[in-house]
Amino acid sequence: KAGVTQTPRYLIKTRGQQVTLSCSPISGHRSVSWYQQTPGQGLQFLFEYFSETQRNKGNFPGRFSGRQFSNSRSEMNVSTLELGDSALYLCASTLRGPTTGELFFGEGSRLTVL
Amino acid sequence: GQQLNQSPQSMFIQEGEDVSMNCTSSSIFNTWLWYKQEPGEGPVLLIALYKAGELTSNGRLTAQFGITRKDSFLNISASIPSDVGIYFCAGQLYGGSQGNLIFGKGTKLSVKP
């Protein structure tokens, strides 16, 4: 059974640019959440989607946005990139729905902003 | 906001030794979970705990949900080199939602063969 797939795995952008990251959840999983991981702040919640609806959003500026498609695949977008946006962005899906903490994580997309 | 205090931050141990790490908070959690992250990978769920006082094992790993619901412990017995990684605790507040899932900063485990 394929795991959570995130693309791209690595990318380098410059300040002011925008980036779109993609996540394909495990087949049958309808809930997808996104996390930002940095050495200083650890794992921080960005958004949570279930059945194409954003159920919850973390404490991030409006430059961070996301969406979920009818096939449960999800994308997140960061506009007007800042140096501090450099991080590992992790996507996770769940079998038991959006209320569970039992997450299956992808390998992440490592974003470097220069 | 809520914070989880995970300790120790890092551990350097000899193969075969037992390991203990813990997570504490000033908030009461409904669920405690333990994840492990290896270099270049996403976190992987090790153990989930749903009841105060619950003690659950997964192979050489044992985790406990504290009676006060404000803490959790993870023990690894007879460590081996593949135990290397960062161990994260996570607490989920009542009301369920990944938005209510708070992660600790992690315990980095190094095992010397």
XYZ file of C-alpha atoms in Angstrom:
227
model
C 0.000 0.000 0.000
C 1.554 3.302 -1.056
C 2.257 5.818 1.683
C 1.677 9.548 1.725
C 3.434 11.074 -1.269
C 4.725 14.623 -1.239
C 6.167 16.524 -4.154
C 8.578 18.076 -4.692
C 10.951 16.656 -2.076
C 13.363 19.583 -2.278
C 13.078 23.061 -3.669
C 14.911 26.339 -3.515
C 13.157 29.655 -3.945
C 14.050 33.293 -3.466
C 12.335 35.849 -1.274
C 9.140 37.196 -2.755
C 8.423 34.138 -4.870
C 5.551 31.770 -4.259
C 5.535 28.005 -3.948
C 2.982 25.205 -4.260
C 3.483 21.873 -2.524
C 1.484 18.762 -3.293
C 0.343 15.859 -1.144
C -1.309 12.597 -2.143
C -2.724 10.798 0.905
C -2.879 7.078 1.418
C -5.673 5.556 -0.649
C -8.913 5.705 1.318
C -7.744 8.444 3.666
C -9.934 11.500 3.401
C -8.382 13.738 6.005
C -5.172 15.622 5.256
C -3.240 17.972 7.485
C -0.106 20.027 6.940
C 2.698 20.840 9.362
C 5.742 23.085 9.247
C 8.846 21.666 10.916
C 11.814 23.842 11.862
C 14.662 23.223 14.329
C 13.578 26.141 16.484
C 9.802 25.785 16.560
C 9.421 22.049 16.001
C 6.244 20.732 14.393
C 3.597 23.384 13.970
C 0.104 22.807 12.606
C -0.819 24.658 9.418
C -4.177 23.344 8.191
C -6.510 20.393 8.226
C -8.816 19.335 5.402
C -11.600 16.801 5.273
C -13.879 16.234 2.308
C -12.515 19.310 0.534
C -13.319 21.573 3.500
C -10.794 23.296 5.710
C -11.713 22.249 9.235
C -9.014 23.999 11.137
C -6.174 26.432 10.572
C -3.069 27.073 12.617
C -1.591 30.392 13.634
C 0.115 31.283 10.373
C -0.237 34.418 8.235
C -2.582 34.572 5.282
C 0.334 33.980 2.923
C -0.116 30.311 3.757
C -3.104 28.722 2.081
C -4.245 25.303 1.077
C -6.949 23.297 -0.557
C -8.145 19.753 -0.969
C -9.507 18.175 -4.113
C -12.319 15.676 -4.557
C -9.808 12.803 -4.760
C -8.455 13.881 -1.316
C -5.180 15.139 -2.768
C -4.121 18.403 -1.207
C -1.945 21.357 -2.065
C -0.546 24.143 0.021
C 0.681 27.458 -1.261
C 2.962 30.023 0.285
C 3.031 33.413 -1.370
C 5.587 36.201 -1.013
C 8.166 33.888 0.509
C 10.290 35.065 3.412
C 13.588 33.681 4.678
C 11.800 32.369 7.754
C 9.603 30.149 5.602
C 12.556 27.814 5.080
C 11.408 24.567 6.639
C 10.363 20.983 6.113
C 6.670 20.927 5.198
C 5.004 17.693 6.177
C 1.674 16.376 5.018
C -0.189 13.730 6.975
C -3.314 11.720 6.263
C -5.546 9.711 8.542
C -7.815 6.719 8.126
C -10.017 7.458 11.092
C -11.007 10.952 10.116
C -10.053 14.431 11.214
C -10.550 13.887 14.928
C -7.737 11.397 15.332
C -4.141 12.107 16.217
C -3.000 8.906 14.528
C -1.301 10.444 11.537
C 0.553 8.927 8.606
C 3.195 11.403 7.501
C 4.842 11.818 4.145
C 8.589 12.350 3.815
C 8.086 16.087 3.491
C 9.011 18.868 1.103
C 12.138 20.721 2.154
C 11.879 24.370 1.171
C 14.877 26.655 1.227
C 14.272 30.368 0.740
C 17.300 32.436 -0.278
C -0.956 28.554 23.784
C -0.453 25.046 25.054
C 3.071 23.722 25.226
C 4.585 20.347 25.805
C 7.863 20.102 27.662
C 9.748 17.092 26.387
C 12.897 15.888 28.090
C 15.646 15.175 27.732
C 16.432 17.136 24.565
C 19.046 14.596 23.573
C 20.491 11.337 24.797
C 23.709 9.522 23.966
C 23.581 5.928 25.103
C 25.360 2.636 24.638
C 23.704 -0.181 22.718
C 21.820 -2.426 25.110
C 20.931 0.316 27.583
C 17.366 1.216 28.488
C 16.020 4.661 27.621
C 13.419 6.829 29.315
C 11.942 10.065 28.078
C 8.918 12.066 29.104
C 6.550 14.798 28.187
C 4.760 17.164 30.555
C 2.245 19.928 30.184
C 0.193 22.302 32.257
C -2.851 21.290 30.180
C -4.947 18.153 30.375
C -4.887 16.034 27.238
C -7.391 13.529 25.959
C -4.867 11.504 23.990
C -1.110 11.049 24.083
C 0.889 9.805 21.114
C 4.535 9.023 20.498
C 6.176 9.387 17.092
C 9.686 8.637 15.819
C 11.379 10.515 13.012
C 14.468 9.239 11.252
C 16.679 11.460 9.072
C 15.043 12.306 5.749
C 11.734 10.772 6.774
C 8.445 11.941 8.197
C 7.414 11.002 11.741
C 6.032 7.497 12.234
C 3.467 6.686 14.903
C 4.816 4.336 17.577
C 2.153 4.254 20.269
C -1.211 5.935 20.921
C -2.686 6.210 24.422
C -6.327 7.049 25.090
C -6.944 6.491 28.773
C -5.401 7.975 31.905
C -3.130 5.403 33.511
C -2.967 3.314 30.325
C 0.276 1.424 29.766
C 0.867 0.200 26.216
C 3.736 -1.720 24.672
C 4.951 -2.040 21.110
C 7.853 -4.472 21.049
C 10.670 -2.989 23.135
C 8.759 0.268 23.524
C 6.440 0.982 26.423
C 4.472 4.184 26.910
C 2.226 5.385 29.694
C -0.548 7.951 29.863
C -0.087 9.775 33.152
C -2.812 9.614 35.781
C -3.074 13.414 35.890
C -3.500 13.406 32.079
C -0.796 16.065 31.934
C 2.131 13.806 31.174
C 3.325 10.738 29.326
C 6.427 8.560 29.375
C 8.184 6.443 26.774
C 10.654 3.719 27.641
C 12.825 1.773 25.214
C 14.412 -1.373 26.526
C 17.699 -2.881 25.328
C 18.371 -0.172 22.750
C 19.802 -1.067 19.341
C 21.435 1.135 16.675
C 18.213 1.390 14.632
C 16.532 3.148 17.564
C 18.437 6.277 16.514
C 16.151 9.149 15.645
C 14.062 11.916 17.141
C 11.169 10.896 19.346
C 8.228 13.256 19.567
C 5.384 13.218 22.010
C 2.051 14.697 20.997
C -0.945 15.540 23.093
C -4.405 15.978 21.726
C -6.886 18.209 23.473
C -10.487 17.228 23.980
C -12.586 18.075 20.984
C -10.465 16.168 18.487
C -8.948 17.720 15.458
C -5.424 17.733 14.189
C -5.522 21.413 15.070
C -5.705 20.358 18.696
C -2.648 18.111 18.391
C 0.365 19.671 20.098
C 3.852 18.278 19.516
C 6.814 18.363 21.857
C 10.184 19.573 20.553
C 11.561 16.047 20.477
C 14.212 13.901 22.139
C 17.148 13.105 19.881
C 18.462 9.621 20.596
C 21.930 8.506 19.597
C 23.001 4.899 20.165
C 26.649 3.893 20.223
C 27.243 0.313 19.058
